[in-house]
mmCIF file of C-alpha atoms and ligand atoms in Angstrom:
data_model
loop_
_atom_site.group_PDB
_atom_site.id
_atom_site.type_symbol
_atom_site.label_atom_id
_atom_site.label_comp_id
_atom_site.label_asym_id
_atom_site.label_seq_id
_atom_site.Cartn_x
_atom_site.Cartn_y
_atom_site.Cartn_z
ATOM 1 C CA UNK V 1 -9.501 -22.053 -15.525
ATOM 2 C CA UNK V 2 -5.963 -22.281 -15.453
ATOM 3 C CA UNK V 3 -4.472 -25.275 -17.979
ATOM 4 C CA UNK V 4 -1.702 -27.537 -15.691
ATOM 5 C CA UNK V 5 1.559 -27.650 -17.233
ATOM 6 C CA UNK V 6 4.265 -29.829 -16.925
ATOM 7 C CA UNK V 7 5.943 -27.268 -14.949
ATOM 8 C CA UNK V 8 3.265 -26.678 -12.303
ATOM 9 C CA UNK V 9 3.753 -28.937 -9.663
ATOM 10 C CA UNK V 10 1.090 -30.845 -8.317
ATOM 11 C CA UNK V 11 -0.022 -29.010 -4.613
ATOM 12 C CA UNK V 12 1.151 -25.281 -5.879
ATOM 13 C CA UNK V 13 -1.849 -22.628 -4.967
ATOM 14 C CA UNK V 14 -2.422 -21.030 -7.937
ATOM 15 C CA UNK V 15 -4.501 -18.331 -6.497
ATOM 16 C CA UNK V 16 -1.346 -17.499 -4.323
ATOM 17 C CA UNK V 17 1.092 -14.904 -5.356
ATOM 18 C CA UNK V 18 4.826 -16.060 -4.901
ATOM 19 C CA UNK V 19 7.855 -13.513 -5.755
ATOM 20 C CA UNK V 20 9.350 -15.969 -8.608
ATOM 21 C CA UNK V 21 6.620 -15.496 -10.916
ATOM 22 C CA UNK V 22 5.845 -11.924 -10.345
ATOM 23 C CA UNK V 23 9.381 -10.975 -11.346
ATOM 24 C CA UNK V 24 8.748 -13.690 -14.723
ATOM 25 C CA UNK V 25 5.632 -11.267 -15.042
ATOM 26 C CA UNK V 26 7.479 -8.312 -15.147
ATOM 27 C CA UNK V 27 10.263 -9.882 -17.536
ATOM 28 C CA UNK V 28 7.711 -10.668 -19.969
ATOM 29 C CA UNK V 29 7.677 -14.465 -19.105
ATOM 30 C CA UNK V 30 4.767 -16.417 -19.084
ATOM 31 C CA UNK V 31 5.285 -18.710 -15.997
ATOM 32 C CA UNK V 32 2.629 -16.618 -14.217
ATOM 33 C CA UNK V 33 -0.815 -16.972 -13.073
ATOM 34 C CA UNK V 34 -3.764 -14.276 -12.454
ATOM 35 C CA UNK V 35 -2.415 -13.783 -8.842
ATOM 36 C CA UNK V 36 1.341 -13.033 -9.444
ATOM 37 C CA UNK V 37 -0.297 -10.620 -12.365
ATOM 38 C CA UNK V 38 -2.336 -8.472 -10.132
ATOM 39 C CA UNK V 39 0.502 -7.645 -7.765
ATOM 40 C CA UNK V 40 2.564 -7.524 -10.386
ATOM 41 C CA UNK V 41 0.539 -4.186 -11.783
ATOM 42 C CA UNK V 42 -0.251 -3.071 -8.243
ATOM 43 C CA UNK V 43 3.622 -3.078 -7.988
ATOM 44 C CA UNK V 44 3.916 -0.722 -11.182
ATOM 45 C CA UNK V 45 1.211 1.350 -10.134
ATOM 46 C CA UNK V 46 3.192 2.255 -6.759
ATOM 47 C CA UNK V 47 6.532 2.047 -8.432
ATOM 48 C CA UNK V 48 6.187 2.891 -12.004
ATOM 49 C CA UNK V 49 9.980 2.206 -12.587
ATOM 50 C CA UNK V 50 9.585 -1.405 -11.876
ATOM 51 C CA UNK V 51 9.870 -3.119 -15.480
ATOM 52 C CA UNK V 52 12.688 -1.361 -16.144
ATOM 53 C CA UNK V 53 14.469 -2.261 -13.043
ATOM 54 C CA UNK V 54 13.693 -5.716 -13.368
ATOM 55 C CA UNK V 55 15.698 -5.652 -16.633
ATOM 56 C CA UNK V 56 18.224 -3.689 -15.048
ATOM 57 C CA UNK V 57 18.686 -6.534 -12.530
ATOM 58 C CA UNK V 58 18.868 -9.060 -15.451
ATOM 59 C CA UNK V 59 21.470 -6.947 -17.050
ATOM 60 C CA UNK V 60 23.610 -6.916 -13.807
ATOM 61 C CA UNK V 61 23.579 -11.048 -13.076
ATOM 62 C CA UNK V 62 24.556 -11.450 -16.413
ATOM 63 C CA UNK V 63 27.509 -8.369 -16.008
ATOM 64 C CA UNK V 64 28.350 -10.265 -12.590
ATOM 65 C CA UNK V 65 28.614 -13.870 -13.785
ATOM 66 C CA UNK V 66 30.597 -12.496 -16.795
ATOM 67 C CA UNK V 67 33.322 -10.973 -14.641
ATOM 68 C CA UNK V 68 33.731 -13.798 -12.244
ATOM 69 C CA UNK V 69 34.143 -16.406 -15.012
ATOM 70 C CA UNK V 70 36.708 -14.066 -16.696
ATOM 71 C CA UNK V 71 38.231 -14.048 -13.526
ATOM 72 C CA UNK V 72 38.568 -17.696 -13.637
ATOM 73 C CA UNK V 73 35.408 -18.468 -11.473
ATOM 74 C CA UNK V 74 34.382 -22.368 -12.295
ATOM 75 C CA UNK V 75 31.427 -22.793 -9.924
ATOM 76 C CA UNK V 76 28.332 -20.974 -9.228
ATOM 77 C CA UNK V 77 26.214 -21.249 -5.669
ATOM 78 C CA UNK V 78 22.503 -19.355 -6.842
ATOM 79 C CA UNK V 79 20.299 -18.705 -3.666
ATOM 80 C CA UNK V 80 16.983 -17.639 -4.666
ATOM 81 C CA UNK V 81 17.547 -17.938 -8.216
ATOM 82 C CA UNK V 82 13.870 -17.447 -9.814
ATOM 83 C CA UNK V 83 12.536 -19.127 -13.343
ATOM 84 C CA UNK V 84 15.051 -19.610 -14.998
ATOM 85 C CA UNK V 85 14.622 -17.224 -18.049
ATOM 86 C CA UNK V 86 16.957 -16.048 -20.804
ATOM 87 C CA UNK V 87 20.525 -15.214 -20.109
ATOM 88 C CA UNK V 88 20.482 -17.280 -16.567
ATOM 89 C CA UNK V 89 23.653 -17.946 -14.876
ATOM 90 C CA UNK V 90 24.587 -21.193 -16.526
ATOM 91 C CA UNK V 91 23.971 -19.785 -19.917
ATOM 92 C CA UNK V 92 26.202 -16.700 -19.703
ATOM 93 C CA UNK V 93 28.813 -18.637 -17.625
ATOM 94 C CA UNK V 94 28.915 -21.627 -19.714
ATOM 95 C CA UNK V 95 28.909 -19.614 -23.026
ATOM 96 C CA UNK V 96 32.399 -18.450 -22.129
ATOM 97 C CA UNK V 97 33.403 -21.528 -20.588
ATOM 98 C CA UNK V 98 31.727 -25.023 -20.929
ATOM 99 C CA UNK V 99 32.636 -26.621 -17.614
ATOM 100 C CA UNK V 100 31.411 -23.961 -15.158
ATOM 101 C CA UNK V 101 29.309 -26.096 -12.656
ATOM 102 C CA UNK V 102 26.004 -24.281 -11.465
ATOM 103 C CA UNK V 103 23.643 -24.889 -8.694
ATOM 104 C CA UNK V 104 20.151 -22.492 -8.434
ATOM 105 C CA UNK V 105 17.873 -22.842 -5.865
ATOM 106 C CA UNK V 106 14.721 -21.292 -4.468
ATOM 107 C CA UNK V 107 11.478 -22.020 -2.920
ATOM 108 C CA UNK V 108 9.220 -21.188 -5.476
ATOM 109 C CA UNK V 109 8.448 -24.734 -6.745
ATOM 110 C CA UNK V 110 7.359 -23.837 -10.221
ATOM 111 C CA UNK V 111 10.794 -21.883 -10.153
ATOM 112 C CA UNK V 112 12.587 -25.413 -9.202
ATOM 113 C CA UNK V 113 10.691 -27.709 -11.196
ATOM 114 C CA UNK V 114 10.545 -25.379 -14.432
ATOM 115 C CA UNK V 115 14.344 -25.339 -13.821
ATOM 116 C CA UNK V 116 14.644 -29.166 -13.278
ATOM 117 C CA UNK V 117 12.961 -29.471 -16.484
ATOM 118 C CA UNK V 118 15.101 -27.417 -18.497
ATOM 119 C CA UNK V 119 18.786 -28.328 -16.473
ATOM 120 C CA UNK V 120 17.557 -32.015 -17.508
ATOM 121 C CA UNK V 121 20.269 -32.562 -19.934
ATOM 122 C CA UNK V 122 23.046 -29.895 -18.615
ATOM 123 C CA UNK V 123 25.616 -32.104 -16.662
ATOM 124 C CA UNK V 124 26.864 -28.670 -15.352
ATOM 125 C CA UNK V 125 23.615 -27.357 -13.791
ATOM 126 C CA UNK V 126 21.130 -28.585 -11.196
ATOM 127 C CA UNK V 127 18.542 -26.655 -9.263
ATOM 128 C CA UNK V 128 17.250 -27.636 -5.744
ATOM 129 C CA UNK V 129 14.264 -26.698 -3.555
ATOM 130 C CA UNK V 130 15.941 -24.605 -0.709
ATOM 131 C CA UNK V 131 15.243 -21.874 1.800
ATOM 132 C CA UNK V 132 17.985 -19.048 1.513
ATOM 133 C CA UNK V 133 17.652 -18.424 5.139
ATOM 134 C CA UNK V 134 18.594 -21.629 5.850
ATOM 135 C CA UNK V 135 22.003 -21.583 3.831
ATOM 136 C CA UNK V 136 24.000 -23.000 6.255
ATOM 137 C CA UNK V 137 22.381 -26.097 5.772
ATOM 138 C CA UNK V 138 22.472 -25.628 1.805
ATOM 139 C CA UNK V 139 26.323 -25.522 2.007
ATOM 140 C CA UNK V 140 26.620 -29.050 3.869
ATOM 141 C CA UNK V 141 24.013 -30.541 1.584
ATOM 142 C CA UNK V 142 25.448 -33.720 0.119
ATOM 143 C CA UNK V 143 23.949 -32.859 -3.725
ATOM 144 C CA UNK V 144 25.303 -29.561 -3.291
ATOM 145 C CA UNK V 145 28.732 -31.328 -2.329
ATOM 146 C CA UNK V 146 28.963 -33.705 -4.911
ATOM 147 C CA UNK V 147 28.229 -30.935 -6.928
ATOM 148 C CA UNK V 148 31.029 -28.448 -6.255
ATOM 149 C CA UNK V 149 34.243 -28.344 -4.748
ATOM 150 C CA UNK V 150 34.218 -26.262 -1.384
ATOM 151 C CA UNK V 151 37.632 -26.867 -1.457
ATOM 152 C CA UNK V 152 37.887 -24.517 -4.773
ATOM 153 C CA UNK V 153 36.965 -21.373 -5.123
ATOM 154 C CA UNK V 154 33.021 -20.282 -5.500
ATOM 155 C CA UNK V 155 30.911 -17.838 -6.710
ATOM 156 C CA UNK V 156 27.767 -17.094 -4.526
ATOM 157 C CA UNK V 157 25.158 -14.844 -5.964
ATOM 158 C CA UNK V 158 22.354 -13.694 -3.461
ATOM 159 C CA UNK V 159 20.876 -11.601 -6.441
ATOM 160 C CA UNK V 160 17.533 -10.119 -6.061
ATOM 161 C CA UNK V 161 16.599 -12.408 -2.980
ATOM 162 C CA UNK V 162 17.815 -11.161 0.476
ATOM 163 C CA UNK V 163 15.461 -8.215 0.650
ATOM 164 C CA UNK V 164 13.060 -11.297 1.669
ATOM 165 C CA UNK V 165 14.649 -12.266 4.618
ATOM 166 C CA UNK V 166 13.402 -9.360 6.632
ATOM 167 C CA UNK V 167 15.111 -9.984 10.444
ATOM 168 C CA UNK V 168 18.624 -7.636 9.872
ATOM 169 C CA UNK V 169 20.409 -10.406 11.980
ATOM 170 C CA UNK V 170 18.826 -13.298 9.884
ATOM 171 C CA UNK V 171 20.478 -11.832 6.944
ATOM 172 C CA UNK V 172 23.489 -11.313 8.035
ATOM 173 C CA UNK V 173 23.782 -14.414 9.820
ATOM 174 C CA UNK V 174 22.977 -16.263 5.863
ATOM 175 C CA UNK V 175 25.462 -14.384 4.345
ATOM 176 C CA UNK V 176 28.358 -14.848 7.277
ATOM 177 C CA UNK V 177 27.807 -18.613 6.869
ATOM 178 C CA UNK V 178 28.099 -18.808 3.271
ATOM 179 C CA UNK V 179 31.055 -16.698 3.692
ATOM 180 C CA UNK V 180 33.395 -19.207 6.158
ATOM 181 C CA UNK V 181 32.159 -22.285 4.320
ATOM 182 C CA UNK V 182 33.963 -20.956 0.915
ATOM 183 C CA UNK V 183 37.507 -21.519 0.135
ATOM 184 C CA UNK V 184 39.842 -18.132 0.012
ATOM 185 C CA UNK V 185 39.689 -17.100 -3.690
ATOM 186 C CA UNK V 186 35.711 -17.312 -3.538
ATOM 187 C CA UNK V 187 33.304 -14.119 -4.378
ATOM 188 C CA UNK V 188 29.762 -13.258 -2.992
ATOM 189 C CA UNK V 189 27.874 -11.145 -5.319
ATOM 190 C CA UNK V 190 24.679 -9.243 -3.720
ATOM 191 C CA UNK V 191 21.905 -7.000 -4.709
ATOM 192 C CA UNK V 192 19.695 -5.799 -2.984
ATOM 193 C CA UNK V 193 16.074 -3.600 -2.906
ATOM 194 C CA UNK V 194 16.549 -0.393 -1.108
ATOM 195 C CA UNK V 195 14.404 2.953 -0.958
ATOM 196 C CA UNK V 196 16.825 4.806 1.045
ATOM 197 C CA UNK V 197 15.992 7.739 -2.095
ATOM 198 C CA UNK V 198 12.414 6.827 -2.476
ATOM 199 C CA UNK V 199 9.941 9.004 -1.498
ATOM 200 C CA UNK V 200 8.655 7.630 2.240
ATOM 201 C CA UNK V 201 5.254 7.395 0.532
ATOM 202 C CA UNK V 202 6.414 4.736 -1.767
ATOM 203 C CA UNK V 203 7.998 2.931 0.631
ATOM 204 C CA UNK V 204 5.436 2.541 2.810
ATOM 205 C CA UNK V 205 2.710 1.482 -0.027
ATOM 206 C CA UNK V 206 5.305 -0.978 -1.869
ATOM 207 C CA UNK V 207 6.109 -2.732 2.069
ATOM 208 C CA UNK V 208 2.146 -2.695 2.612
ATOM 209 C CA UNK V 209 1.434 -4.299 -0.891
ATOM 210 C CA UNK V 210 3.895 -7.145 -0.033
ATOM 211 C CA UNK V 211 2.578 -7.468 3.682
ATOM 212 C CA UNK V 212 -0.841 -7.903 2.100
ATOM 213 C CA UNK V 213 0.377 -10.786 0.272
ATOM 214 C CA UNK V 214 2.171 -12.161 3.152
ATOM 215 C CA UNK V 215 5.850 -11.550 1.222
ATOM 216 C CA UNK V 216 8.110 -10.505 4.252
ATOM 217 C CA UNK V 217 10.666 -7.822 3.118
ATOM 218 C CA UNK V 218 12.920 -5.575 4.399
ATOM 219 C CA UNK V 219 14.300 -2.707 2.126
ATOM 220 C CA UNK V 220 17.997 -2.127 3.289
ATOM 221 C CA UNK V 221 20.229 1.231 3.053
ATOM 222 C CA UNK V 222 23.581 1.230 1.565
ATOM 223 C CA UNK V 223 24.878 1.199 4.881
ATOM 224 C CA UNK V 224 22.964 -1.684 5.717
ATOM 225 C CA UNK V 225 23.724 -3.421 2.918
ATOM 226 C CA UNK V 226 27.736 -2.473 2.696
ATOM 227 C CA UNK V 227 27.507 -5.124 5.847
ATOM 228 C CA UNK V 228 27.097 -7.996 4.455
ATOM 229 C CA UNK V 229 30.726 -7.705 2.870
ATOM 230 C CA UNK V 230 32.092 -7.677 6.157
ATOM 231 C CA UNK V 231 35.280 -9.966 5.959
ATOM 232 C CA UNK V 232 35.208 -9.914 2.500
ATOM 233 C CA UNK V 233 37.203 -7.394 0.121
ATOM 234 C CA UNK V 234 35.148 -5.115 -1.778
ATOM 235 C CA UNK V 235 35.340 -5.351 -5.772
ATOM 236 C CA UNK V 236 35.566 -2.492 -7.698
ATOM 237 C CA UNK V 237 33.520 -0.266 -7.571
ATOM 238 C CA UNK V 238 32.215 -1.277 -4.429
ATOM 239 C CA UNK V 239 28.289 -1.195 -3.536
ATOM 240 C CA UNK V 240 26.627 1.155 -5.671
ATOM 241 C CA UNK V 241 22.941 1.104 -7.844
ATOM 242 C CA UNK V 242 23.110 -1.868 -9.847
ATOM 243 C CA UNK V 243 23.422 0.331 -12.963
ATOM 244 C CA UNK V 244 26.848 1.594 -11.841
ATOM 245 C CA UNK V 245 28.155 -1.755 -11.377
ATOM 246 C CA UNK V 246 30.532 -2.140 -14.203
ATOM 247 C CA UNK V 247 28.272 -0.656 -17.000
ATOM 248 C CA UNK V 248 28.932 -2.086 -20.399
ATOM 249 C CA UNK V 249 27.912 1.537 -21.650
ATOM 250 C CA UNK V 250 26.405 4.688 -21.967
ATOM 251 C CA UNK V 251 23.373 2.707 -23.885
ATOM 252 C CA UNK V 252 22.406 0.717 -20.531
ATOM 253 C CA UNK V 253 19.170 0.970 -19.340
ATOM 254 C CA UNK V 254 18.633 3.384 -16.119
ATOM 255 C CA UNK V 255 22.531 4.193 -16.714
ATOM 256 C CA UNK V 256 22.034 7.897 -16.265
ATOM 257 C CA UNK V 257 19.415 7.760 -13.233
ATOM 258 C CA UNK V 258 21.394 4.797 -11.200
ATOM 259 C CA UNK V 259 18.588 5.580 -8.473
ATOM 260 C CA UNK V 260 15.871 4.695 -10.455
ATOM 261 C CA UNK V 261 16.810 0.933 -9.961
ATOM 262 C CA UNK V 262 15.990 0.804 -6.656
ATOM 263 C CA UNK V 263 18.751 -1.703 -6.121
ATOM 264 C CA UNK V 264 22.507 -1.413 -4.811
ATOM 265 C CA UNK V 265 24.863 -3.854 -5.935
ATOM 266 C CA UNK V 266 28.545 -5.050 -4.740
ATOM 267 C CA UNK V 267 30.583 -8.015 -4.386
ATOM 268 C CA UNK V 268 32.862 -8.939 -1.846
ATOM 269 C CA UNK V 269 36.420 -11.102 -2.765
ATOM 270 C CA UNK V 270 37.162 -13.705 0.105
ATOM 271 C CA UNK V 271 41.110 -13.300 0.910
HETATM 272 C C1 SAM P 301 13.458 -11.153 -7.647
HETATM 273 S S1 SAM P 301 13.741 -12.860 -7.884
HETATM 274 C C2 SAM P 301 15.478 -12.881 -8.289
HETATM 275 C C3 SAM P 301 15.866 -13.973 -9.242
HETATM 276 C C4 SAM P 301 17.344 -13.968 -9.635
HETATM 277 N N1 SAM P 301 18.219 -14.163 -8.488
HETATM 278 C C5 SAM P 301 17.727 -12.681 -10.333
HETATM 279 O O1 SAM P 301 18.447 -11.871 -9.759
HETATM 280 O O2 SAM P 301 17.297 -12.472 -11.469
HETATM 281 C C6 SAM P 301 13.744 -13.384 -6.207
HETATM 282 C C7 SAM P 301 13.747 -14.881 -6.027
HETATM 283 O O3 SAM P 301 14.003 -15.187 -4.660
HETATM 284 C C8 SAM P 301 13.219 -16.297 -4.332
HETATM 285 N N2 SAM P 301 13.055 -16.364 -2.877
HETATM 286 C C9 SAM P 301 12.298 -15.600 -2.063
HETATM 287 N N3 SAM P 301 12.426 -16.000 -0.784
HETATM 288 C C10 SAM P 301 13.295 -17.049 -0.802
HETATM 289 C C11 SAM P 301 13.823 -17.907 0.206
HETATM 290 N N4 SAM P 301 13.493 -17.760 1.483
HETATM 291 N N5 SAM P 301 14.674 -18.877 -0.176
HETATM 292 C C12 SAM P 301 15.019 -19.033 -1.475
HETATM 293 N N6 SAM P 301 14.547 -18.263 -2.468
HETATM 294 C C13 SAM P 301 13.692 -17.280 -2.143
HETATM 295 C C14 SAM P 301 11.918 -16.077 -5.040
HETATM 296 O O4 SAM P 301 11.178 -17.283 -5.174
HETATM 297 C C15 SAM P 301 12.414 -15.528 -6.368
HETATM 298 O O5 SAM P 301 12.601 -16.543 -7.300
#
């Protein structure tokens, strides 16, 4: 039997696997339970790339944050923002400058309550139980609002998460929202799951093993994805494997097979 923590809320299925804590899995956390562990390794089995792509996508929110603080970002809107492990958004912002304001949220609640509890005594950070798909609410949400400024520019990061909104129209309806409700001057950061390269036998397996678990995704070309910047202007250099995406060197991991990610990354400038 499982011991409770503090950070297991009351009413959460343990014997239910949830995205959140499969990804903690693969990043070595332990905010996991025997369910997210099983599809977890059925994941590696199909995909045997998959730890090290989960560090690559790590390595590219903290790359991300880093360049939008530098370029004078102050505030940080996380949709589907996961446990919050080492080298989250609030640490890497706020490392290079104290007052950046950050709000995660997700749906996971061990993900929101494990975040709660360690945000407790940031006056900069708070992290709320929302649905990305419903972001349009998320963005008139008074906590949200007393939060940040809409009136300043924002960062909003959709890293790792949209790939789970699987209607095309859905997704780009989230994004488009978030997009108008920002002040010029704001950035949207995405990545996103593809297996445009993958062999088709992978692709169908990995979208089977998530069906099975009732985890709707959708696995989006670069095409596809290059969409969701629509109105936006594209930062350098544009939507590419996460990898690519401003590399800090030679030494990062996947940096010489991009593809191996699985995951295209891009952010979009709002004039
Ligand atoms: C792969 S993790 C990414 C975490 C983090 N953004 C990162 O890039 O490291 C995906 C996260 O999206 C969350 N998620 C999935 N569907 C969601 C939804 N409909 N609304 C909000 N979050 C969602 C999961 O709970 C999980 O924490």
């Amino acid at each position: 039997m499982e011991l409770r923590g503090t950070w297991i809320p009351d009413g959460v299925a343990l014997d239910k696997p949830s995205p959140a804590r499969i990804y903690d899995y693969w990043l070595g956390g332990y905010h996991n339970f025997e369910a997210d562990r099983i599809v977890g390794e059925q994941v590696k089995a199909v995909y045997e790339d998959t730890v090290p792509a989960t560090y690559v996508a790590r390595a590219l929110l903290r790359r991300m944050v880093r360049f939008l603080v530098e370029e004078g970002i102050e505030q940080f809107l996380d949709f589907g923002s996961g446990l919050p492990t080492l080298g989250n958004v609030h640490e890497t912002a706020q490392a290079i400058n104290p007052a950046v304001r950050v709000v995660y949220t997700d749906v996971d609640p061990v993900a929101v309550t494990h975040g709660q509890i360690i945000l407790a005594d940031n006056p900069n950070a708070i992290y709320l139980s929302a649905d990305v798909s419903k972001a349009d609410q998320i963005i008139e949400d008074l906590r949200v609002r007393e939060f940040l400024d809409f009136d300043r520019p924002i960062a909003a990061l959709f890293l790792a998460v949209l790939h789970f909104i699987a209607t095309d129209d859905k997704a780009y309806q989230v994004v488009r929202a978030v997009r108008d409700g920002l002040a010029p001057g704001s950035y949207v950061a995405i990545s996103h799951m593809t297996l445009e390269n993958a062999p088709a036998e992978i692709l169908k397996q990995m979208q089977q093993l998530y069906a099975n678990q009732s985890i709707p995704t959708a696995m989006r070309t670069r095409d596809q994805i290059l969409q969701f910047f629509d109105g936006l202007e594209l930062v350098e250099p544009g939507v590419v494997y996460s990898p690519q995406w401003r590399p800090e060197g030679p030494d990062d991991i996947l940096f010489d097979q991009p593809e191996r990610a699985i995951v295209y990354a891009g952010m979009g400038w709002k004039p």
